[in-house]
């Protein structure tokens, strides 16, 4: 493998393929190549299909090592963040061409570029963002995905997809306990929000201005209107609301505010703002995300004040359980 030589100066010499001494279930899953790494004997293991569950792979490699008497190294084309974490946890040697090298029997670990880093440039799913915010409000720690699904009104498929994306981003970990799936992390709510802000999207897709007389039904306060409820800043001249759909006002709305007396702002959100709200305003953390790039010092201070109250409330609720 030229990659090992180029990056670490390890000379790889390929020898015979191993087939006859291996059980059928091993040969069906892997191609096995004897090699020497700077004169040290090992075997390269090439999965024929997608990598199986890491606990199964570990047993397979232990069986191969028992038969050959040499370390077994997985050779992979790609590796997700979750798979990498599990392989490292179980001390399973692996090489991802051009990206990562983990050879614990040679005391080597190099990571140049992991697949998970691409996630920084991948738009987070609205369902994944809702799940993450719900988890933070929960106080982090451990949370059943079934509990989160019930709170958010998600199907089993939606919650599974959302938790999988968050895990691949490295924000949470998951674990199966019987029939239950648990998401967990070691971060505090404040730490989790600070870490995850760069991954999350502004909930607001666009803003329109509508006649106050055209508003039907109860909409949640958002923007500076909501911030004025959560902090000491004064409310804006034109009220601001959040909606999951703005179809009802498309024909009569304007893209600019013409009259603070007659018009109000309505934000189109990427997800239903009611899912996390517990009052007449959008939830605190989503609101903070909408104002993340607001450079007005008064707004920044008000957001900080609001978030400080959130962390105290979450801490108090956790102790009360």
mmCIF file of C-alpha atoms in Angstrom:
data_model
loop_
_atom_site.group_PDB
_atom_site.id
_atom_site.type_symbol
_atom_site.label_atom_id
_atom_site.label_comp_id
_atom_site.label_asym_id
_atom_site.label_seq_id
_atom_site.Cartn_x
_atom_site.Cartn_y
_atom_site.Cartn_z
ATOM 1 C CA UNK A 1 0.000 0.000 0.000
ATOM 2 C CA UNK A 2 1.671 3.155 -1.269
ATOM 3 C CA UNK A 3 -0.240 5.317 1.244
ATOM 4 C CA UNK A 4 1.572 3.785 4.223
ATOM 5 C CA UNK A 5 4.917 4.288 2.537
ATOM 6 C CA UNK A 6 4.238 7.861 1.441
ATOM 7 C CA UNK A 7 2.867 9.056 4.765
ATOM 8 C CA UNK A 8 4.784 7.036 7.342
ATOM 9 C CA UNK A 9 7.609 5.446 5.376
ATOM 10 C CA UNK A 10 6.298 1.939 6.087
ATOM 11 C CA UNK A 11 7.358 -0.509 3.378
ATOM 12 C CA UNK A 12 4.562 -2.915 2.511
ATOM 13 C CA UNK A 13 5.438 -6.222 0.838
ATOM 14 C CA UNK A 14 2.519 -8.282 -0.452
ATOM 15 C CA UNK A 15 2.703 -12.056 -0.235
ATOM 16 C CA UNK A 16 0.125 -14.842 -0.658
ATOM 17 C CA UNK A 17 -3.639 -14.597 -0.442
ATOM 18 C CA UNK A 18 -5.079 -16.706 2.375
ATOM 19 C CA UNK A 19 -8.044 -18.945 1.535
ATOM 20 C CA UNK A 20 -7.591 -22.637 2.318
ATOM 21 C CA UNK A 21 -7.139 -22.321 6.064
ATOM 22 C CA UNK A 22 -10.103 -20.003 6.618
ATOM 23 C CA UNK A 23 -13.707 -20.956 7.467
ATOM 24 C CA UNK A 24 -16.245 -20.424 4.702
ATOM 25 C CA UNK A 25 -18.036 -17.631 6.560
ATOM 26 C CA UNK A 26 -14.730 -15.692 6.626
ATOM 27 C CA UNK A 27 -13.944 -16.306 2.937
ATOM 28 C CA UNK A 28 -17.464 -15.272 1.970
ATOM 29 C CA UNK A 29 -17.029 -11.899 3.678
ATOM 30 C CA UNK A 30 -13.375 -10.976 3.161
ATOM 31 C CA UNK A 31 -10.388 -11.200 0.864
ATOM 32 C CA UNK A 32 -7.286 -11.842 2.968
ATOM 33 C CA UNK A 33 -3.746 -10.912 1.910
ATOM 34 C CA UNK A 34 -0.547 -11.789 3.739
ATOM 35 C CA UNK A 35 1.820 -8.811 4.007
ATOM 36 C CA UNK A 36 4.849 -7.575 5.867
ATOM 37 C CA UNK A 37 5.007 -4.039 7.265
ATOM 38 C CA UNK A 38 8.671 -3.077 7.558
ATOM 39 C CA UNK A 39 9.354 -6.782 7.949
ATOM 40 C CA UNK A 40 6.584 -7.403 10.466
ATOM 41 C CA UNK A 41 4.037 -10.036 9.407
ATOM 42 C CA UNK A 42 0.367 -9.094 9.211
ATOM 43 C CA UNK A 43 -2.697 -9.753 7.075
ATOM 44 C CA UNK A 44 -4.751 -7.175 5.207
ATOM 45 C CA UNK A 45 -8.499 -7.795 5.352
ATOM 46 C CA UNK A 46 -10.606 -6.455 2.459
ATOM 47 C CA UNK A 47 -14.392 -6.626 3.099
ATOM 48 C CA UNK A 48 -16.230 -7.833 -0.009
ATOM 49 C CA UNK A 49 -19.388 -5.919 0.899
ATOM 50 C CA UNK A 50 -20.369 -3.105 3.254
ATOM 51 C CA UNK A 51 -18.746 -3.331 6.663
ATOM 52 C CA UNK A 52 -20.874 -5.328 9.097
ATOM 53 C CA UNK A 53 -21.579 -4.399 12.707
ATOM 54 C CA UNK A 54 -18.295 -3.765 14.503
ATOM 55 C CA UNK A 55 -18.903 -6.432 17.164
ATOM 56 C CA UNK A 56 -19.247 -9.035 14.377
ATOM 57 C CA UNK A 57 -16.163 -7.706 12.559
ATOM 58 C CA UNK A 58 -14.175 -7.927 15.781
ATOM 59 C CA UNK A 59 -15.014 -11.623 16.167
ATOM 60 C CA UNK A 60 -14.110 -12.285 12.529
ATOM 61 C CA UNK A 61 -10.720 -10.570 12.875
ATOM 62 C CA UNK A 62 -10.000 -12.366 16.142
ATOM 63 C CA UNK A 63 -10.658 -15.672 14.340
ATOM 64 C CA UNK A 64 -8.344 -14.663 11.473
ATOM 65 C CA UNK A 65 -5.621 -13.649 13.933
ATOM 66 C CA UNK A 66 -5.949 -16.977 15.762
ATOM 67 C CA UNK A 67 -5.478 -18.863 12.495
ATOM 68 C CA UNK A 68 -2.640 -16.781 11.022
ATOM 69 C CA UNK A 69 -0.895 -15.811 14.230
ATOM 70 C CA UNK A 70 -0.482 -12.257 12.911
ATOM 71 C CA UNK A 71 -2.348 -8.962 13.370
ATOM 72 C CA UNK A 72 -5.327 -8.471 11.052
ATOM 73 C CA UNK A 73 -5.777 -5.002 9.515
ATOM 74 C CA UNK A 74 -9.033 -3.854 7.895
ATOM 75 C CA UNK A 75 -8.462 -2.093 4.572
ATOM 76 C CA UNK A 76 -11.390 0.201 3.825
ATOM 77 C CA UNK A 77 -12.420 2.666 1.121
ATOM 78 C CA UNK A 78 -14.503 4.813 3.468
ATOM 79 C CA UNK A 79 -15.414 4.976 7.134
ATOM 80 C CA UNK A 80 -18.137 6.887 8.945
ATOM 81 C CA UNK A 81 -17.482 8.712 12.191
ATOM 82 C CA UNK A 82 -19.537 6.184 14.140
ATOM 83 C CA UNK A 83 -17.700 3.192 12.645
ATOM 84 C CA UNK A 84 -14.346 4.837 13.354
ATOM 85 C CA UNK A 85 -15.254 5.425 16.996
ATOM 86 C CA UNK A 86 -16.308 1.798 17.434
ATOM 87 C CA UNK A 87 -13.175 0.452 15.735
ATOM 88 C CA UNK A 88 -10.968 2.639 17.932
ATOM 89 C CA UNK A 89 -12.894 1.617 21.040
ATOM 90 C CA UNK A 90 -12.329 -2.074 20.272
ATOM 91 C CA UNK A 91 -8.689 -1.548 19.167
ATOM 92 C CA UNK A 92 -9.338 -2.943 15.692
ATOM 93 C CA UNK A 93 -6.516 -2.012 13.272
ATOM 94 C CA UNK A 94 -7.639 -0.298 10.069
ATOM 95 C CA UNK A 95 -6.434 1.771 7.140
ATOM 96 C CA UNK A 96 -8.607 4.055 5.036
ATOM 97 C CA UNK A 97 -6.669 4.888 1.870
ATOM 98 C CA UNK A 98 -5.604 8.522 1.861
ATOM 99 C CA UNK A 99 -7.397 9.307 5.118
ATOM 100 C CA UNK A 100 -6.691 7.327 8.269
ATOM 101 C CA UNK A 101 -4.244 4.802 9.681
ATOM 102 C CA UNK A 102 -4.726 2.970 12.965
ATOM 103 C CA UNK A 103 -2.175 0.226 13.685
ATOM 104 C CA UNK A 104 -2.111 -0.213 17.470
ATOM 105 C CA UNK A 105 0.302 -3.165 17.262
ATOM 106 C CA UNK A 106 2.803 -0.673 15.777
ATOM 107 C CA UNK A 107 1.701 2.212 18.043
ATOM 108 C CA UNK A 108 0.459 4.222 15.050
ATOM 109 C CA UNK A 109 -2.627 6.400 14.653
ATOM 110 C CA UNK A 110 -2.902 9.024 11.939
ATOM 111 C CA UNK A 111 -6.028 10.857 10.822
ATOM 112 C CA UNK A 112 -5.709 13.164 7.853
ATOM 113 C CA UNK A 113 -9.306 13.450 6.727
ATOM 114 C CA UNK A 114 -12.281 11.490 8.037
ATOM 115 C CA UNK A 115 -15.565 10.999 6.216
ATOM 116 C CA UNK A 116 -17.317 12.574 9.186
ATOM 117 C CA UNK A 117 -15.613 15.911 8.457
ATOM 118 C CA UNK A 118 -17.758 16.177 5.350
ATOM 119 C CA UNK A 119 -20.720 16.440 7.667
ATOM 120 C CA UNK A 120 -19.673 19.998 8.514
ATOM 121 C CA UNK A 121 -20.695 20.904 4.975
ATOM 122 C CA UNK A 122 -23.840 18.778 4.960
ATOM 123 C CA UNK A 123 -27.098 20.524 5.778
ATOM 124 C CA UNK A 124 -28.528 19.218 9.000
ATOM 125 C CA UNK A 125 -31.973 17.682 8.638
ATOM 126 C CA UNK A 126 -34.743 19.741 10.267
ATOM 127 C CA UNK A 127 -35.715 16.598 12.184
ATOM 128 C CA UNK A 128 -32.122 16.164 13.393
ATOM 129 C CA UNK A 129 -31.980 19.787 14.544
ATOM 130 C CA UNK A 130 -35.264 19.396 16.409
ATOM 131 C CA UNK A 131 -33.999 16.202 18.037
ATOM 132 C CA UNK A 132 -30.752 17.863 19.087
ATOM 133 C CA UNK A 133 -32.548 20.856 20.589
ATOM 134 C CA UNK A 134 -35.003 18.551 22.356
ATOM 135 C CA UNK A 135 -32.041 16.586 23.746
ATOM 136 C CA UNK A 136 -30.416 19.774 25.035
ATOM 137 C CA UNK A 137 -33.658 20.844 26.731
ATOM 138 C CA UNK A 138 -33.772 17.367 28.262
ATOM 139 C CA UNK A 139 -30.475 18.155 29.981
ATOM 140 C CA UNK A 140 -28.308 15.922 27.769
ATOM 141 C CA UNK A 141 -27.108 12.772 29.557
ATOM 142 C CA UNK A 142 -29.203 9.797 28.420
ATOM 143 C CA UNK A 143 -32.488 10.041 26.530
ATOM 144 C CA UNK A 144 -34.680 7.387 24.963
ATOM 145 C CA UNK A 145 -35.309 8.003 21.276
ATOM 146 C CA UNK A 146 -38.871 6.797 21.856
ATOM 147 C CA UNK A 147 -39.332 9.596 24.408
ATOM 148 C CA UNK A 148 -37.965 12.166 21.958
ATOM 149 C CA UNK A 149 -40.175 10.803 19.177
ATOM 150 C CA UNK A 150 -43.236 11.158 21.379
ATOM 151 C CA UNK A 151 -42.372 14.734 22.341
ATOM 152 C CA UNK A 152 -41.700 15.771 18.759
ATOM 153 C CA UNK A 153 -44.414 13.744 17.044
ATOM 154 C CA UNK A 154 -41.857 11.821 14.952
ATOM 155 C CA UNK A 155 -42.278 8.412 13.373
ATOM 156 C CA UNK A 156 -39.800 5.640 14.191
ATOM 157 C CA UNK A 157 -38.200 6.159 10.788
ATOM 158 C CA UNK A 158 -37.803 9.921 11.293
ATOM 159 C CA UNK A 159 -36.257 9.612 14.745
ATOM 160 C CA UNK A 160 -33.895 6.886 13.545
ATOM 161 C CA UNK A 161 -32.721 8.964 10.608
ATOM 162 C CA UNK A 162 -32.306 12.065 12.762
ATOM 163 C CA UNK A 163 -30.316 10.288 15.483
ATOM 164 C CA UNK A 164 -28.130 8.598 12.866
ATOM 165 C CA UNK A 165 -27.164 11.934 11.307
ATOM 166 C CA UNK A 166 -26.341 13.461 14.699
ATOM 167 C CA UNK A 167 -24.180 10.462 15.532
ATOM 168 C CA UNK A 168 -22.356 10.636 12.206
ATOM 169 C CA UNK A 169 -21.674 14.306 12.919
ATOM 170 C CA UNK A 170 -20.088 13.253 16.192
ATOM 171 C CA UNK A 171 -22.547 15.226 18.313
ATOM 172 C CA UNK A 172 -24.121 12.292 20.141
ATOM 173 C CA UNK A 173 -23.645 8.576 20.635
ATOM 174 C CA UNK A 174 -26.289 5.868 20.601
ATOM 175 C CA UNK A 175 -26.699 2.533 22.324
ATOM 176 C CA UNK A 176 -29.235 -0.263 22.145
ATOM 177 C CA UNK A 177 -30.615 -1.543 25.446
ATOM 178 C CA UNK A 178 -33.001 -4.354 24.752
ATOM 179 C CA UNK A 179 -35.578 -2.987 22.356
ATOM 180 C CA UNK A 180 -34.847 0.610 23.385
ATOM 181 C CA UNK A 181 -32.370 2.959 21.719
ATOM 182 C CA UNK A 182 -30.658 5.573 23.850
ATOM 183 C CA UNK A 183 -28.860 8.717 22.760
ATOM 184 C CA UNK A 184 -26.205 10.037 25.112
ATOM 185 C CA UNK A 185 -23.175 12.283 25.457
ATOM 186 C CA UNK A 186 -20.852 13.589 28.131
ATOM 187 C CA UNK A 187 -21.540 17.246 27.331
ATOM 188 C CA UNK A 188 -23.552 19.633 29.460
ATOM 189 C CA UNK A 189 -26.474 21.376 27.707
ATOM 190 C CA UNK A 190 -24.470 24.598 27.452
ATOM 191 C CA UNK A 191 -21.446 22.777 26.025
ATOM 192 C CA UNK A 192 -23.587 20.838 23.565
ATOM 193 C CA UNK A 193 -25.251 23.994 22.258
ATOM 194 C CA UNK A 194 -21.899 25.747 21.919
ATOM 195 C CA UNK A 195 -20.383 22.805 20.030
ATOM 196 C CA UNK A 196 -23.369 22.184 17.775
ATOM 197 C CA UNK A 197 -24.158 25.793 16.749
ATOM 198 C CA UNK A 198 -21.891 25.557 13.715
ATOM 199 C CA UNK A 199 -23.795 22.499 12.477
ATOM 200 C CA UNK A 200 -27.294 23.872 12.958
ATOM 201 C CA UNK A 201 -29.206 25.984 10.477
ATOM 202 C CA UNK A 202 -31.032 29.244 10.979
ATOM 203 C CA UNK A 203 -34.640 28.044 11.424
ATOM 204 C CA UNK A 204 -35.883 30.990 9.327
ATOM 205 C CA UNK A 205 -35.981 30.368 5.580
ATOM 206 C CA UNK A 206 -37.512 33.714 4.593
ATOM 207 C CA UNK A 207 -39.549 36.596 5.997
ATOM 208 C CA UNK A 208 -42.642 38.268 4.529
ATOM 209 C CA UNK A 209 -44.762 41.176 5.701
ATOM 210 C CA UNK A 210 -48.520 40.806 5.936
ATOM 211 C CA UNK A 211 -51.456 42.922 6.961
ATOM 212 C CA UNK A 212 -52.339 42.496 10.623
ATOM 213 C CA UNK A 213 -55.963 42.105 9.534
ATOM 214 C CA UNK A 214 -54.991 39.015 7.505
ATOM 215 C CA UNK A 215 -53.552 37.108 10.434
ATOM 216 C CA UNK A 216 -55.741 34.136 11.302
ATOM 217 C CA UNK A 217 -55.154 31.759 14.161
ATOM 218 C CA UNK A 218 -52.528 32.003 16.856
ATOM 219 C CA UNK A 219 -48.932 32.371 15.718
ATOM 220 C CA UNK A 220 -45.931 32.263 18.012
ATOM 221 C CA UNK A 221 -43.922 35.405 18.588
ATOM 222 C CA UNK A 222 -40.458 35.263 17.067
ATOM 223 C CA UNK A 223 -37.502 37.538 16.307
ATOM 224 C CA UNK A 224 -37.096 40.660 18.406
ATOM 225 C CA UNK A 225 -40.721 40.316 19.558
ATOM 226 C CA UNK A 226 -39.912 37.009 21.265
ATOM 227 C CA UNK A 227 -36.556 38.274 22.519
ATOM 228 C CA UNK A 228 -38.322 41.175 24.228
ATOM 229 C CA UNK A 229 -40.399 38.599 26.134
ATOM 230 C CA UNK A 230 -37.276 36.665 27.176
ATOM 231 C CA UNK A 231 -35.033 39.644 28.043
ATOM 232 C CA UNK A 232 -35.077 43.341 28.850
ATOM 233 C CA UNK A 233 -34.920 44.764 25.332
ATOM 234 C CA UNK A 234 -37.871 46.759 24.047
ATOM 235 C CA UNK A 235 -40.279 45.149 21.569
ATOM 236 C CA UNK A 236 -39.874 46.152 17.899
ATOM 237 C CA UNK A 237 -42.201 48.562 16.127
ATOM 238 C CA UNK A 238 -43.528 45.754 13.933
ATOM 239 C CA UNK A 239 -44.392 42.472 15.618
ATOM 240 C CA UNK A 240 -42.729 39.309 14.315
ATOM 241 C CA UNK A 241 -44.284 35.840 14.181
ATOM 242 C CA UNK A 242 -43.157 32.357 13.128
ATOM 243 C CA UNK A 243 -45.070 29.945 10.903
ATOM 244 C CA UNK A 244 -44.454 26.541 9.358
ATOM 245 C CA UNK A 245 -46.238 27.680 6.191
ATOM 246 C CA UNK A 246 -46.865 31.099 4.655
ATOM 247 C CA UNK A 247 -49.078 29.884 1.818
ATOM 248 C CA UNK A 248 -52.100 31.711 3.241
ATOM 249 C CA UNK A 249 -50.419 35.110 2.737
ATOM 250 C CA UNK A 250 -48.388 34.584 -0.434
ATOM 251 C CA UNK A 251 -50.749 36.615 -2.646
ATOM 252 C CA UNK A 252 -51.201 39.556 -0.278
ATOM 253 C CA UNK A 253 -47.775 39.744 1.370
ATOM 254 C CA UNK A 254 -44.881 42.056 0.563
ATOM 255 C CA UNK A 255 -41.144 41.483 0.776
ATOM 256 C CA UNK A 256 -40.560 44.834 2.463
ATOM 257 C CA UNK A 257 -42.114 46.480 5.472
ATOM 258 C CA UNK A 258 -44.151 49.507 4.396
ATOM 259 C CA UNK A 259 -46.156 50.287 7.532
ATOM 260 C CA UNK A 260 -45.448 49.352 11.137
ATOM 261 C CA UNK A 261 -49.037 50.347 11.949
ATOM 262 C CA UNK A 262 -50.700 48.007 9.485
ATOM 263 C CA UNK A 263 -48.160 45.251 8.868
ATOM 264 C CA UNK A 264 -46.284 42.600 10.828
ATOM 265 C CA UNK A 265 -43.477 40.195 9.926
ATOM 266 C CA UNK A 266 -44.093 36.469 9.438
ATOM 267 C CA UNK A 267 -41.105 34.126 9.261
ATOM 268 C CA UNK A 268 -41.240 30.869 7.322
ATOM 269 C CA UNK A 269 -39.512 28.241 9.468
ATOM 270 C CA UNK A 270 -37.735 25.057 8.396
ATOM 271 C CA UNK A 271 -39.635 23.114 11.039
ATOM 272 C CA UNK A 272 -42.821 23.564 13.027
ATOM 273 C CA UNK A 273 -41.923 26.160 15.713
ATOM 274 C CA UNK A 274 -44.695 24.801 17.949
ATOM 275 C CA UNK A 275 -42.887 21.510 18.525
ATOM 276 C CA UNK A 276 -40.476 22.989 21.069
ATOM 277 C CA UNK A 277 -42.439 25.991 22.278
ATOM 278 C CA UNK A 278 -43.983 26.039 25.741
ATOM 279 C CA UNK A 279 -45.729 29.377 25.567
ATOM 280 C CA UNK A 280 -46.616 32.222 23.251
ATOM 281 C CA UNK A 281 -43.066 32.521 21.847
ATOM 282 C CA UNK A 282 -40.795 30.267 19.822
ATOM 283 C CA UNK A 283 -38.400 28.276 21.987
ATOM 284 C CA UNK A 284 -35.290 29.971 23.372
ATOM 285 C CA UNK A 285 -32.619 27.945 21.573
ATOM 286 C CA UNK A 286 -34.250 28.161 18.156
ATOM 287 C CA UNK A 287 -34.637 31.897 18.681
ATOM 288 C CA UNK A 288 -30.945 32.169 19.556
ATOM 289 C CA UNK A 289 -30.116 30.407 16.273
ATOM 290 C CA UNK A 290 -32.196 32.928 14.310
ATOM 291 C CA UNK A 291 -30.196 35.777 15.869
ATOM 292 C CA UNK A 292 -26.778 34.118 15.750
ATOM 293 C CA UNK A 293 -25.369 36.506 13.162
ATOM 294 C CA UNK A 294 -26.939 39.654 14.543
ATOM 295 C CA UNK A 295 -24.009 41.918 15.430
ATOM 296 C CA UNK A 296 -26.020 44.502 17.386
ATOM 297 C CA UNK A 297 -24.403 44.542 20.846
ATOM 298 C CA UNK A 298 -27.774 45.033 22.541
ATOM 299 C CA UNK A 299 -29.134 41.946 20.814
ATOM 300 C CA UNK A 300 -26.034 39.887 21.614
ATOM 301 C CA UNK A 301 -26.328 40.830 25.284
ATOM 302 C CA UNK A 302 -30.044 40.032 25.335
ATOM 303 C CA UNK A 303 -29.420 36.610 23.764
ATOM 304 C CA UNK A 304 -26.710 35.876 26.328
ATOM 305 C CA UNK A 305 -29.085 36.899 29.106
ATOM 306 C CA UNK A 306 -31.794 34.646 27.680
ATOM 307 C CA UNK A 307 -29.462 31.647 27.323
ATOM 308 C CA UNK A 308 -28.121 32.066 30.852
ATOM 309 C CA UNK A 309 -31.679 31.664 32.075
ATOM 310 C CA UNK A 310 -32.144 28.562 29.891
ATOM 311 C CA UNK A 311 -29.125 26.793 31.378
ATOM 312 C CA UNK A 312 -30.294 27.575 34.901
ATOM 313 C CA UNK A 313 -33.802 26.284 34.148
ATOM 314 C CA UNK A 314 -32.491 23.056 32.612
ATOM 315 C CA UNK A 315 -30.197 22.486 35.579
ATOM 316 C CA UNK A 316 -33.060 23.068 38.029
ATOM 317 C CA UNK A 317 -35.363 20.695 36.132
ATOM 318 C CA UNK A 318 -32.697 18.003 36.066
ATOM 319 C CA UNK A 319 -32.161 18.209 39.803
ATOM 320 C CA UNK A 320 -35.936 18.082 40.346
ATOM 321 C CA UNK A 321 -36.304 14.720 38.566
#
